[in-house]
């Protein structure tokens, strides 16, 4: 019996390869979603309207 004949009868390798590929696709999607979330916005082209306010020490509380 040749190796090819045994491969066609045993689908385990194909199933494992499919799970491997699916796992990699899911991992890449999750990493992409995390990167977009860390960037702060899903719409990367929109400018931010809120700028951080400059902070200064409260001079009244010092004296």
Tab-separated table of N, CA and C in Angstrom:
chain	number	residue	atom	x	y	z
A	1	UNK	N	0.851	-1.170	0.000
A	1	UNK	CA	0.000	0.000	0.000
A	1	UNK	C	0.904	1.242	0.000
A	2	UNK	N	0.627	2.159	-0.879
A	2	UNK	CA	1.453	3.358	-0.990
A	2	UNK	C	1.074	4.380	0.086
A	3	UNK	N	1.950	5.336	0.268
A	3	UNK	CA	1.712	6.368	1.271
A	3	UNK	C	0.512	7.228	0.899
A	4	UNK	N	0.354	7.546	-0.377
A	4	UNK	CA	-0.779	8.371	-0.810
A	4	UNK	C	-2.110	7.696	-0.506
A	5	UNK	N	-2.188	6.405	-0.651
A	5	UNK	CA	-3.431	5.697	-0.375
A	5	UNK	C	-3.778	5.792	1.109
A	6	UNK	N	-2.784	5.700	1.974
A	6	UNK	CA	-3.046	5.817	3.411
A	6	UNK	C	-3.462	7.236	3.783
A	7	UNK	N	-2.881	8.249	3.127
A	7	UNK	CA	-3.234	9.627	3.431
A	7	UNK	C	-4.688	9.922	3.088
A	8	UNK	N	-5.185	9.327	2.029
A	8	UNK	CA	-6.574	9.580	1.640
A	8	UNK	C	-7.544	8.918	2.609
A	9	UNK	N	-7.165	7.857	3.243
A	9	UNK	CA	-8.048	7.164	4.168
A	9	UNK	C	-8.040	7.792	5.556
A	10	UNK	N	-6.974	8.487	5.930
A	10	UNK	CA	-6.848	9.059	7.265
A	10	UNK	C	-6.891	10.583	7.170
A	11	UNK	N	-8.032	11.189	7.481
A	11	UNK	CA	-8.167	12.644	7.348
A	11	UNK	C	-7.605	13.428	8.539
A	12	UNK	N	-6.968	12.752	9.494
A	12	UNK	CA	-6.489	13.427	10.697
A	12	UNK	C	-5.506	14.542	10.371
A	13	UNK	N	-4.594	14.296	9.454
A	13	UNK	CA	-3.614	15.311	9.085
A	13	UNK	C	-4.266	16.541	8.479
A	14	UNK	N	-5.257	16.333	7.646
A	14	UNK	CA	-5.959	17.460	7.042
A	14	UNK	C	-6.721	18.268	8.087
A	15	UNK	N	-7.342	17.589	9.036
A	15	UNK	CA	-8.091	18.275	10.085
A	15	UNK	C	-7.132	19.089	10.961
A	16	UNK	N	-6.002	18.486	11.325
A	16	UNK	CA	-5.028	19.204	12.147
A	16	UNK	C	-4.451	20.400	11.401
A	17	UNK	N	-4.208	20.257	10.115
A	17	UNK	CA	-3.715	21.372	9.315
A	17	UNK	C	-4.757	22.490	9.259
A	18	UNK	N	-6.009	22.129	9.136
A	18	UNK	CA	-7.075	23.122	9.127
A	18	UNK	C	-7.161	23.878	10.447
A	19	UNK	N	-7.055	23.151	11.572
A	19	UNK	CA	-7.068	23.807	12.880
A	19	UNK	C	-5.854	24.709	13.055
A	20	UNK	N	-4.701	24.267	12.566
A	20	UNK	CA	-3.479	25.066	12.646
A	20	UNK	C	-3.670	26.380	11.879
A	21	UNK	N	-4.184	26.298	10.662
A	21	UNK	CA	-4.391	27.490	9.846
A	21	UNK	C	-5.441	28.408	10.483
A	22	UNK	N	-6.520	27.838	10.968
A	22	UNK	CA	-7.574	28.624	11.608
A	22	UNK	C	-7.041	29.332	12.853
A	23	UNK	N	-6.215	28.652	13.628
A	23	UNK	CA	-5.622	29.263	14.811
A	23	UNK	C	-4.740	30.437	14.453
A	24	UNK	N	-3.976	30.310	13.371
A	24	UNK	CA	-3.119	31.414	12.948
A	24	UNK	C	-3.941	32.607	12.457
A	25	UNK	N	-5.008	32.342	11.745
A	25	UNK	CA	-5.865	33.427	11.264
A	25	UNK	C	-6.509	34.156	12.434
A	26	UNK	N	-7.012	33.402	13.405
A	26	UNK	CA	-7.633	34.019	14.582
A	26	UNK	C	-6.611	34.838	15.359
A	27	UNK	N	-5.394	34.307	15.495
A	27	UNK	CA	-4.341	35.034	16.204
A	27	UNK	C	-4.017	36.347	15.508
A	28	UNK	N	-3.906	36.321	14.202
A	28	UNK	CA	-3.608	37.552	13.462
A	28	UNK	C	-4.738	38.567	13.583
A	29	UNK	N	-5.975	38.103	13.555
A	29	UNK	CA	-7.114	39.013	13.717
A	29	UNK	C	-7.130	39.638	15.109
A	30	UNK	N	-6.841	38.838	16.132
A	30	UNK	CA	-6.814	39.374	17.487
A	30	UNK	C	-5.670	40.362	17.681
A	31	UNK	N	-4.518	40.067	17.102
A	31	UNK	CA	-3.393	41.006	17.197
A	31	UNK	C	-3.713	42.308	16.468
A	32	UNK	N	-4.373	42.207	15.328
A	32	UNK	CA	-4.763	43.413	14.607
A	32	UNK	C	-5.767	44.238	15.375
A	33	UNK	N	-6.740	43.572	15.989
A	33	UNK	CA	-7.740	44.288	16.781
A	33	UNK	C	-7.090	44.951	17.991
A	34	UNK	N	-6.136	44.274	18.607
A	34	UNK	CA	-5.429	44.846	19.752
A	34	UNK	C	-4.628	46.061	19.331
A	35	UNK	N	-3.965	45.984	18.195
A	35	UNK	CA	-3.175	47.120	17.709
A	35	UNK	C	-4.077	48.311	17.410
A	36	UNK	N	-5.221	48.069	16.798
A	36	UNK	CA	-6.151	49.165	16.524
A	36	UNK	C	-6.701	49.754	17.816
A	37	UNK	N	-6.976	48.903	18.779
A	37	UNK	CA	-7.497	49.384	20.055
A	37	UNK	C	-6.444	50.227	20.777
A	38	UNK	N	-5.194	49.795	20.740
A	38	UNK	CA	-4.122	50.542	21.376
A	38	UNK	C	-3.896	51.881	20.685
A	39	UNK	N	-4.163	51.925	19.404
A	39	UNK	CA	-3.991	53.176	18.667
A	39	UNK	C	-5.026	54.194	19.103
A	40	UNK	N	-6.176	53.727	19.559
A	40	UNK	CA	-7.162	54.630	20.127
A	40	UNK	C	-8.415	54.797	19.300
A	41	UNK	N	-8.406	54.343	18.062
A	41	UNK	CA	-9.583	54.554	17.238
A	41	UNK	C	-9.590	53.539	16.112
A	42	UNK	N	-10.770	53.062	15.753
A	42	UNK	CA	-10.877	52.188	14.593
A	42	UNK	C	-10.814	52.987	13.303
A	43	UNK	N	-11.182	54.266	13.366
A	43	UNK	CA	-11.110	55.135	12.202
A	43	UNK	C	-9.776	55.883	12.258
A	44	UNK	N	-8.769	55.343	11.592
A	44	UNK	CA	-7.426	55.889	11.694
A	44	UNK	C	-7.275	57.223	10.973
A	45	UNK	N	-8.210	57.581	10.095
A	45	UNK	CA	-8.080	58.808	9.341
A	45	UNK	C	-8.658	60.029	10.025
A	46	UNK	N	-9.421	59.849	11.083
A	46	UNK	CA	-10.070	60.998	11.721
A	46	UNK	C	-9.106	61.676	12.689
A	47	UNK	N	-9.065	63.002	12.643
A	47	UNK	CA	-8.207	63.712	13.602
A	47	UNK	C	-8.836	63.698	14.984
A	48	UNK	N	-8.018	63.749	15.977
A	48	UNK	CA	-8.527	63.785	17.350
A	48	UNK	C	-8.998	65.202	17.664
A	49	UNK	N	-10.172	65.313	18.227
A	49	UNK	CA	-10.724	66.635	18.519
A	49	UNK	C	-10.352	67.095	19.918
A	50	UNK	N	-10.085	66.164	20.816
A	50	UNK	CA	-9.744	66.533	22.179
A	50	UNK	C	-8.233	66.505	22.341
A	51	UNK	N	-7.668	67.650	22.661
A	51	UNK	CA	-6.244	67.724	22.921
A	51	UNK	C	-6.035	67.723	24.426
A	52	UNK	N	-4.985	67.104	24.890
A	52	UNK	CA	-4.759	67.116	26.336
A	52	UNK	C	-4.456	68.529	26.826
A	53	UNK	N	-5.007	68.880	27.944
A	53	UNK	CA	-4.793	70.198	28.519
A	53	UNK	C	-3.433	70.233	29.200
A	54	UNK	N	-2.763	71.347	29.052
A	54	UNK	CA	-1.480	71.505	29.715
A	54	UNK	C	-1.726	71.599	31.216
A	55	UNK	N	-0.963	70.865	31.981
A	55	UNK	CA	-1.164	70.892	33.420
A	55	UNK	C	-0.098	71.760	34.065
A	56	UNK	N	-0.516	72.499	35.048
A	56	UNK	CA	0.381	73.351	35.829
A	56	UNK	C	0.081	73.119	37.299
A	57	UNK	N	1.077	73.267	38.134
A	57	UNK	CA	0.814	73.069	39.560
A	57	UNK	C	-0.150	74.127	40.090
A	58	UNK	N	-0.917	73.731	41.047
A	58	UNK	CA	-1.864	74.648	41.682
A	58	UNK	C	-1.094	75.520	42.664
A	59	UNK	N	-0.910	76.785	42.339
A	59	UNK	CA	-0.101	77.670	43.151
A	59	UNK	C	-0.776	78.018	44.476
A	60	UNK	N	-2.098	77.951	44.554
A	60	UNK	CA	-2.800	78.258	45.789
A	60	UNK	C	-2.521	77.211	46.865
A	61	UNK	N	-2.290	75.977	46.482
A	61	UNK	CA	-2.097	74.925	47.475
A	61	UNK	C	-0.671	74.921	48.030
A	62	UNK	N	0.246	75.658	47.432
A	62	UNK	CA	1.629	75.665	47.915
A	62	UNK	C	1.814	76.571	49.135
A	63	UNK	N	1.054	77.571	49.267
A	63	UNK	CA	1.336	78.517	50.333
A	63	UNK	C	0.231	78.715	51.214
